[in-house]
Tab-separated table of C-alpha atoms in Angstrom:
chain	number	residue	atom	x	y	z
P	1	UNK	CA	0.000	0.000	0.000
P	2	UNK	CA	1.479	3.349	-1.036
P	3	UNK	CA	1.987	6.280	1.304
P	4	UNK	CA	-0.372	9.215	0.759
P	5	UNK	CA	0.869	12.723	1.482
P	6	UNK	CA	-0.917	16.090	1.570
P	7	UNK	CA	1.203	19.200	1.013
P	8	UNK	CA	-0.524	22.333	2.368
P	9	UNK	CA	0.440	25.852	1.341
P	10	UNK	CA	-1.481	29.121	1.527
P	11	UNK	CA	-2.200	31.095	-1.671
P	12	UNK	CA	-0.756	30.506	-5.152
P	13	UNK	CA	-1.634	31.158	-8.778
P	14	UNK	CA	-0.766	27.571	-9.724
P	15	UNK	CA	1.598	24.745	-8.820
P	16	UNK	CA	5.010	26.410	-8.894
P	17	UNK	CA	8.560	26.464	-7.531
P	18	UNK	CA	7.304	26.713	-3.935
P	19	UNK	CA	6.302	23.042	-3.809
P	20	UNK	CA	8.306	21.587	-6.697
P	21	UNK	CA	11.298	20.211	-4.760
P	22	UNK	CA	9.058	18.513	-2.181
P	23	UNK	CA	6.840	17.051	-4.905
P	24	UNK	CA	9.767	15.575	-6.856
P	25	UNK	CA	11.362	14.155	-3.689
P	26	UNK	CA	8.066	12.518	-2.661
P	27	UNK	CA	7.488	11.038	-6.107
P	28	UNK	CA	11.031	9.639	-6.212
P	29	UNK	CA	10.104	7.676	-3.077
P	30	UNK	CA	6.826	6.448	-4.547
P	31	UNK	CA	4.713	8.675	-2.286
P	32	UNK	CA	1.299	9.665	-3.657
P	33	UNK	CA	1.502	13.476	-3.617
P	34	UNK	CA	-1.508	15.794	-3.244
P	35	UNK	CA	-1.461	19.543	-2.698
P	36	UNK	CA	-3.975	21.933	-1.124
P	37	UNK	CA	-4.091	25.716	-1.331
P	38	UNK	CA	-6.128	28.724	-2.386
P	39	UNK	CA	-5.524	28.677	-6.149
P	40	UNK	CA	-5.945	31.300	-8.827
P	41	UNK	CA	-6.346	29.028	-11.837
P	42	UNK	CA	-8.349	30.707	-14.620
P	43	UNK	CA	-10.649	27.697	-14.816
P	44	UNK	CA	-11.041	24.074	-13.785
P	45	UNK	CA	-9.475	22.864	-17.010
P	46	UNK	CA	-6.208	24.649	-16.161
P	47	UNK	CA	-6.150	23.016	-12.732
P	48	UNK	CA	-6.788	19.572	-14.246
P	49	UNK	CA	-4.023	20.198	-16.778
P	50	UNK	CA	-1.546	20.698	-13.921
P	51	UNK	CA	-2.845	17.556	-12.202
P	52	UNK	CA	-2.095	15.599	-15.371
P	53	UNK	CA	1.244	17.343	-15.962
P	54	UNK	CA	2.620	16.584	-12.500
P	55	UNK	CA	0.722	13.386	-11.703
P	56	UNK	CA	-0.830	14.839	-8.541
P	57	UNK	CA	-4.195	15.786	-7.036
P	58	UNK	CA	-4.880	19.498	-6.437
P	59	UNK	CA	-7.413	20.609	-3.805
P	60	UNK	CA	-8.970	24.052	-3.429
P	61	UNK	CA	-8.973	25.427	0.135
P	62	UNK	CA	-10.220	28.954	0.843
P	63	UNK	CA	-7.266	30.267	2.832
P	64	UNK	CA	-7.195	33.979	3.677
P	65	UNK	CA	-3.754	35.598	3.700
P	66	UNK	CA	-4.378	37.677	6.863
P	67	UNK	CA	-3.357	35.509	9.841
P	68	UNK	CA	-6.082	36.797	12.171
P	69	UNK	CA	-8.996	36.500	9.715
P	70	UNK	CA	-11.746	34.286	11.211
P	71	UNK	CA	-12.609	33.076	7.711
P	72	UNK	CA	-9.604	30.755	7.970
P	73	UNK	CA	-11.822	28.560	10.144
P	74	UNK	CA	-13.569	27.604	6.878
P	75	UNK	CA	-10.172	26.568	5.512
P	76	UNK	CA	-9.658	24.416	8.611
P	77	UNK	CA	-12.967	22.633	8.000
P	78	UNK	CA	-12.074	22.091	4.347
P	79	UNK	CA	-8.647	20.649	5.159
P	80	UNK	CA	-10.143	18.431	7.860
P	81	UNK	CA	-12.747	17.090	5.413
P	82	UNK	CA	-10.072	16.340	2.781
P	83	UNK	CA	-7.928	14.471	5.324
P	84	UNK	CA	-10.879	12.473	6.642
P	85	UNK	CA	-11.932	11.489	3.125
P	86	UNK	CA	-8.511	10.667	1.687
P	87	UNK	CA	-6.849	9.138	4.797
P	88	UNK	CA	-3.420	10.721	4.363
P	89	UNK	CA	-0.415	9.164	6.099
P	90	UNK	CA	1.715	12.321	6.046
P	91	UNK	CA	0.980	16.038	6.173
P	92	UNK	CA	3.591	18.564	5.032
P	93	UNK	CA	2.266	22.021	5.888
P	94	UNK	CA	3.809	25.416	5.173
P	95	UNK	CA	3.606	29.065	6.216
P	96	UNK	CA	1.974	30.260	9.456
P	97	UNK	CA	-1.627	29.797	8.305
P	98	UNK	CA	-1.054	26.528	6.467
P	99	UNK	CA	0.996	25.357	9.444
P	100	UNK	CA	-1.664	26.252	12.007
P	101	UNK	CA	-4.617	24.879	10.041
P	102	UNK	CA	-2.724	21.813	8.843
P	103	UNK	CA	-1.433	20.778	12.234
P	104	UNK	CA	-4.758	21.286	14.018
P	105	UNK	CA	-6.564	19.276	11.341
P	106	UNK	CA	-3.910	16.541	11.381
P	107	UNK	CA	-4.186	16.266	15.168
P	108	UNK	CA	-7.987	16.061	14.995
P	109	UNK	CA	-7.882	13.402	12.274
P	110	UNK	CA	-5.096	11.325	13.835
P	111	UNK	CA	-2.601	11.680	10.976
P	112	UNK	CA	0.470	9.604	11.794
P	113	UNK	CA	3.213	11.995	10.693
P	114	UNK	CA	3.303	15.795	10.409
P	115	UNK	CA	5.998	18.018	8.906
P	116	UNK	CA	5.876	21.780	9.322
P	117	UNK	CA	8.081	23.985	7.153
P	118	UNK	CA	8.570	27.535	8.422
P	119	UNK	CA	9.307	29.952	5.575
P	120	UNK	CA	9.926	32.756	8.055
P	121	UNK	CA	8.581	32.825	11.612
P	122	UNK	CA	6.304	35.798	12.262
P	123	UNK	CA	8.117	36.480	15.554
P	124	UNK	CA	11.357	37.464	13.795
P	125	UNK	CA	13.804	39.963	15.288
P	126	UNK	CA	12.247	43.414	15.152
P	127	UNK	CA	8.707	42.095	14.664
P	128	UNK	CA	5.710	43.908	16.199
P	129	UNK	CA	4.904	42.984	19.796
P	130	UNK	CA	1.787	41.008	18.835
P	131	UNK	CA	3.847	38.848	16.463
P	132	UNK	CA	6.536	38.237	19.061
P	133	UNK	CA	3.982	37.081	21.621
P	134	UNK	CA	0.993	35.586	19.803
P	135	UNK	CA	2.812	33.778	17.010
P	136	UNK	CA	5.641	32.625	19.252
P	137	UNK	CA	3.200	30.985	21.640
P	138	UNK	CA	1.176	29.438	18.796
P	139	UNK	CA	4.323	27.964	17.259
P	140	UNK	CA	5.506	26.754	20.654
P	141	UNK	CA	2.168	25.051	21.339
P	142	UNK	CA	1.863	23.382	17.912
P	143	UNK	CA	5.472	22.154	18.006
P	144	UNK	CA	4.405	19.301	20.297
P	145	UNK	CA	2.240	17.949	17.459
P	146	UNK	CA	5.080	18.196	14.929
P	147	UNK	CA	7.278	15.257	13.934
P	148	UNK	CA	9.684	17.352	11.845
P	149	UNK	CA	10.064	21.127	12.002
P	150	UNK	CA	11.963	22.499	9.008
P	151	UNK	CA	13.508	25.966	8.752
P	152	UNK	CA	15.127	27.625	5.734
P	153	UNK	CA	17.331	30.229	7.431
P	154	UNK	CA	19.657	30.232	10.407
P	155	UNK	CA	17.789	32.783	12.535
P	156	UNK	CA	14.651	30.621	12.484
P	157	UNK	CA	16.744	27.513	13.098
P	158	UNK	CA	18.131	28.997	16.299
P	159	UNK	CA	14.671	30.177	17.416
P	160	UNK	CA	13.149	26.746	16.811
P	161	UNK	CA	15.644	25.117	19.161
P	162	UNK	CA	13.538	26.503	22.033
P	163	UNK	CA	10.500	24.439	20.975
P	164	UNK	CA	9.694	20.988	22.329
P	165	UNK	CA	8.631	18.793	19.438
P	166	UNK	CA	6.538	15.633	19.484
P	167	UNK	CA	8.326	12.705	21.127
P	168	UNK	CA	11.073	11.631	18.751
P	169	UNK	CA	10.605	14.788	16.694
P	170	UNK	CA	13.436	16.394	14.732
P	171	UNK	CA	14.496	19.901	13.796
P	172	UNK	CA	15.904	20.152	10.268
P	173	UNK	CA	17.294	22.780	7.917
P	174	UNK	CA	16.844	22.841	4.131
P	175	UNK	CA	18.218	25.290	1.597
P	176	UNK	CA	14.921	26.992	0.789
P	177	UNK	CA	12.601	25.696	-1.926
P	178	UNK	CA	15.458	25.256	-4.385
P	179	UNK	CA	16.417	27.110	-7.548
P	180	UNK	CA	17.130	25.462	-10.889
P	181	UNK	CA	20.492	27.043	-11.638
P	182	UNK	CA	20.705	25.432	-15.080
P	183	UNK	CA	18.114	27.858	-16.513
P	184	UNK	CA	20.496	30.768	-15.854
P	185	UNK	CA	23.445	29.319	-17.784
P	186	UNK	CA	22.941	31.376	-20.950
P	187	UNK	CA	20.770	34.172	-19.619
P	188	UNK	CA	23.280	36.913	-20.472
P	189	UNK	CA	23.218	36.186	-24.218
P	190	UNK	CA	20.563	38.843	-24.849
P	191	UNK	CA	21.896	41.384	-22.343
P	192	UNK	CA	22.642	44.082	-24.935
P	193	UNK	CA	19.252	43.704	-26.603
P	194	UNK	CA	17.403	43.932	-23.300
P	195	UNK	CA	19.441	46.971	-22.206
P	196	UNK	CA	18.486	48.662	-25.450
P	197	UNK	CA	14.827	47.896	-24.707
P	198	UNK	CA	15.255	49.560	-21.314
P	199	UNK	CA	16.809	52.630	-22.930
P	200	UNK	CA	20.208	52.164	-21.301
P	201	UNK	CA	23.406	53.609	-22.739
P	202	UNK	CA	26.879	52.121	-22.274
P	203	UNK	CA	27.665	54.571	-19.462
P	204	UNK	CA	24.457	53.836	-17.544
P	205	UNK	CA	24.335	51.670	-14.418
P	206	UNK	CA	21.066	49.824	-13.894
P	207	UNK	CA	19.839	48.901	-10.407
P	208	UNK	CA	16.890	46.510	-10.184
P	209	UNK	CA	14.472	45.136	-7.596
P	210	UNK	CA	11.866	42.400	-8.061
P	211	UNK	CA	8.691	41.973	-6.035
P	212	UNK	CA	5.456	43.562	-4.949
P	213	UNK	CA	5.656	47.293	-4.269
P	214	UNK	CA	4.433	47.266	-0.669
P	215	UNK	CA	5.506	48.682	2.684
P	216	UNK	CA	7.520	45.602	3.615
P	217	UNK	CA	9.583	45.658	0.413
P	218	UNK	CA	10.608	49.215	1.373
P	219	UNK	CA	11.614	50.298	-2.152
P	220	UNK	CA	11.314	53.967	-1.165
P	221	UNK	CA	14.649	53.716	0.659
P	222	UNK	CA	16.425	53.028	-2.645
P	223	UNK	CA	14.852	56.149	-4.159
P	224	UNK	CA	16.027	58.060	-1.084
P	225	UNK	CA	19.536	56.659	-1.533
P	226	UNK	CA	19.577	57.699	-5.192
P	227	UNK	CA	18.585	61.226	-4.263
P	228	UNK	CA	21.708	61.346	-2.090
P	229	UNK	CA	24.011	59.926	-4.769
P	230	UNK	CA	22.836	62.291	-7.531
P	231	UNK	CA	24.332	60.323	-10.429
P	232	UNK	CA	22.511	60.934	-13.718
P	233	UNK	CA	23.790	57.618	-15.104
P	234	UNK	CA	22.290	55.588	-12.224
P	235	UNK	CA	18.860	54.137	-13.054
P	236	UNK	CA	16.518	52.168	-10.807
P	237	UNK	CA	14.102	49.630	-12.348
P	238	UNK	CA	11.250	48.322	-10.204
P	239	UNK	CA	9.860	45.043	-11.456
P	240	UNK	CA	6.457	44.549	-9.813
P	241	UNK	CA	3.205	46.280	-8.925
P	242	UNK	CA	1.669	47.468	-5.678
P	243	UNK	CA	0.204	50.243	-3.568
P	244	UNK	CA	3.542	51.969	-2.911
P	245	UNK	CA	4.114	52.875	-6.557
P	246	UNK	CA	2.513	56.316	-6.251
P	247	UNK	CA	4.511	57.170	-3.112
P	248	UNK	CA	7.768	56.322	-4.867
P	249	UNK	CA	6.764	58.301	-7.957
P	250	UNK	CA	5.899	61.340	-5.813
P	251	UNK	CA	9.235	61.168	-4.001
P	252	UNK	CA	11.123	60.865	-7.298
P	253	UNK	CA	9.344	63.908	-8.729
P	254	UNK	CA	9.925	66.007	-5.612
P	255	UNK	CA	13.646	65.168	-5.503
P	256	UNK	CA	14.504	65.545	-9.173
P	257	UNK	CA	15.144	61.880	-9.959
P	258	UNK	CA	11.937	61.120	-11.853
P	259	UNK	CA	13.875	60.350	-15.052
P	260	UNK	CA	16.042	57.815	-13.217
P	261	UNK	CA	13.329	55.649	-11.681
P	262	UNK	CA	11.406	53.293	-13.945
P	263	UNK	CA	8.352	51.153	-13.180
P	264	UNK	CA	8.234	47.960	-15.231
P	265	UNK	CA	5.056	46.472	-13.772
P	266	UNK	CA	4.470	42.718	-13.683
P	267	UNK	CA	6.924	40.938	-15.991
P	268	UNK	CA	7.482	37.447	-17.358
P	269	UNK	CA	11.081	38.149	-18.417
P	270	UNK	CA	12.612	38.594	-14.957
P	271	UNK	CA	15.752	36.544	-15.701
P	272	UNK	CA	16.489	38.624	-18.789
P	273	UNK	CA	15.863	41.883	-16.912
P	274	UNK	CA	18.221	40.812	-14.128
P	275	UNK	CA	20.911	39.941	-16.633
P	276	UNK	CA	20.513	43.336	-18.329
P	277	UNK	CA	21.075	45.179	-15.045
P	278	UNK	CA	24.212	45.770	-12.985
P	279	UNK	CA	23.179	45.720	-9.298
P	280	UNK	CA	20.328	44.000	-7.474
P	281	UNK	CA	18.715	45.710	-4.480
P	282	UNK	CA	16.241	44.425	-1.888
P	283	UNK	CA	15.696	46.672	1.153
P	284	UNK	CA	12.884	44.602	2.743
P	285	UNK	CA	12.048	44.719	6.436
P	286	UNK	CA	11.146	41.022	6.479
P	287	UNK	CA	12.065	37.971	4.379
P	288	UNK	CA	12.296	34.245	4.951
P	289	UNK	CA	14.774	33.257	2.269
P	290	UNK	CA	14.225	35.385	-0.813
P	291	UNK	CA	13.962	33.552	-4.122
P	292	UNK	CA	14.309	36.823	-6.057
P	293	UNK	CA	17.634	37.422	-4.303
P	294	UNK	CA	18.788	33.921	-5.265
P	295	UNK	CA	17.750	34.573	-8.866
P	296	UNK	CA	19.807	37.761	-8.911
P	297	UNK	CA	22.795	35.876	-7.521
P	298	UNK	CA	22.312	33.184	-10.182
P	299	UNK	CA	22.490	35.947	-12.809
P	300	UNK	CA	25.850	37.052	-11.387
P	301	UNK	CA	24.740	40.373	-9.926
P	302	UNK	CA	26.280	42.099	-6.910
P	303	UNK	CA	23.564	42.529	-4.269
P	304	UNK	CA	22.779	45.424	-1.933
P	305	UNK	CA	20.145	44.207	0.501
P	306	UNK	CA	18.800	44.760	3.989
P	307	UNK	CA	20.609	43.156	6.901
P	308	UNK	CA	17.795	40.838	7.953
P	309	UNK	CA	17.006	37.165	8.390
P	310	UNK	CA	17.577	35.141	5.230
P	311	UNK	CA	19.575	37.838	3.465
P	312	UNK	CA	22.415	37.288	5.933
P	313	UNK	CA	22.432	33.592	4.933
P	314	UNK	CA	22.586	34.356	1.220
P	315	UNK	CA	24.871	37.384	0.795
P	316	UNK	CA	28.363	36.563	1.958
P	317	UNK	CA	31.572	38.549	2.010
P	318	UNK	CA	32.530	39.734	-1.436
P	319	UNK	CA	29.081	39.359	-2.971
P	320	UNK	CA	27.541	42.648	-1.916
P	321	UNK	CA	26.489	44.706	1.085
P	322	UNK	CA	24.033	44.324	3.971
P	323	UNK	CA	22.361	47.548	5.125
P	324	UNK	CA	19.999	48.760	7.824
P	325	UNK	CA	16.578	48.832	6.087
P	326	UNK	CA	15.795	52.142	7.818
P	327	UNK	CA	18.966	53.841	6.592
P	328	UNK	CA	18.976	55.411	3.152
P	329	UNK	CA	22.491	56.647	3.968
P	330	UNK	CA	23.763	53.068	4.311
P	331	UNK	CA	22.160	52.075	1.018
P	332	UNK	CA	23.604	55.155	-0.674
P	333	UNK	CA	27.058	54.282	0.654
P	334	UNK	CA	26.736	50.640	-0.446
P	335	UNK	CA	25.551	51.604	-3.921
P	336	UNK	CA	28.428	54.068	-4.179
P	337	UNK	CA	30.875	51.303	-3.277
P	338	UNK	CA	29.333	49.039	-5.935
P	339	UNK	CA	29.755	51.762	-8.542
P	340	UNK	CA	33.447	51.977	-7.699
P	341	UNK	CA	34.079	48.225	-7.267
P	342	UNK	CA	34.764	45.260	-9.522
P	343	UNK	CA	31.131	44.238	-9.964
P	344	UNK	CA	32.063	41.218	-12.077
P	345	UNK	CA	34.106	39.765	-9.193
P	346	UNK	CA	31.217	40.406	-6.794
P	347	UNK	CA	28.850	38.626	-9.152
P	348	UNK	CA	31.200	35.661	-9.419
P	349	UNK	CA	31.249	35.397	-5.628
P	350	UNK	CA	27.443	35.207	-5.658
P	351	UNK	CA	27.451	32.589	-8.419
P	352	UNK	CA	29.571	30.435	-6.135
P	353	UNK	CA	27.468	31.081	-3.001
P	354	UNK	CA	24.109	30.338	-4.630
P	355	UNK	CA	25.203	26.823	-5.622
P	356	UNK	CA	24.261	25.707	-2.089
P	357	UNK	CA	20.609	26.369	-2.968
P	358	UNK	CA	20.476	24.381	-6.187
P	359	UNK	CA	17.190	22.549	-6.762
P	360	UNK	CA	18.827	19.128	-6.830
P	361	UNK	CA	20.383	19.694	-3.401
P	362	UNK	CA	16.993	20.618	-1.934
P	363	UNK	CA	15.299	17.614	-3.554
P	364	UNK	CA	17.914	15.358	-1.921
P	365	UNK	CA	17.338	17.062	1.439
P	366	UNK	CA	13.572	16.439	1.235
P	367	UNK	CA	14.048	12.868	0.124
P	368	UNK	CA	16.120	12.210	3.248
P	369	UNK	CA	13.571	13.930	5.529
P	370	UNK	CA	10.667	11.951	4.045
P	371	UNK	CA	12.590	8.695	4.388
P	372	UNK	CA	13.449	9.436	8.007
P	373	UNK	CA	9.943	10.494	9.051
P	374	UNK	CA	8.283	7.458	7.457
P	375	UNK	CA	10.686	4.871	8.895
């Protein structure tokens, strides 16, 4: 009789890189893999196409992103019903909401083995008081129903050591969700063409960020840093959409750098855009282990990022600079150093560092965890 596993995430457009390494590892072991989340497929046919493509079952669960939203109780009932009907042997749940709902439902249904993967504890250093108290105590309580607790950065790993897991439980570390480095091998071939599309001259230096334009991503601090540098050849490209776009535009207009800040919106050519640029920036207040940062490293870019959890794991000496997310002066100084440094050597350092997060390494890590937990 085969082992049946339910992988629980939160919200996603479709099956993607988030779950891919776990899915492949499970299938290599002959585990029947199913996945539950709040999906944004255009129609049922698209969902069924992914089921056929990956050889899995996809379940819709009406998760709400906000952790405190009472509507997540509906998601709990849905997950519980799926588990009761399908009789899963193993639950692998992710993110705070998926982890809370999944572990409560697994406990109620008597699931034999439960894995919880933390993609960034909500009680991180510098978190609001309610996060540091409420989420810490929730995680501490649910740890006793967890057979394997998995973290993807060292700060969370150290924090998790304070939790008492289920008898015989283990604390593990994996290198994120994995990144397929092979797809970046020839990404620079069209660099000149893409730079021309962006309107860049040979003397121009392009800085890029990737992600939603929200308060947490803190892109305004890069605009503030550029206003201090005052270099007409320095251009900042923001790849993403969000509510902070107007605030950044207003700041740029008020400080005379409107012509140097460019909004690219949502893009499907992120790899090519990264390769066309010269420096990657990410001034976020909070991250778990940023995939966009890993992608930039895989493209050989020097990185100027906030000195926070996850980023400190990824950016090592020689590959860029870590800055206080509240300090535009630090970002301005770091960008200035990048302008005057050997950026190619910095990029090569990142190409070496990011190898630790290769997809095949993460698949092997999950295969070992699944083997151990099912023994």
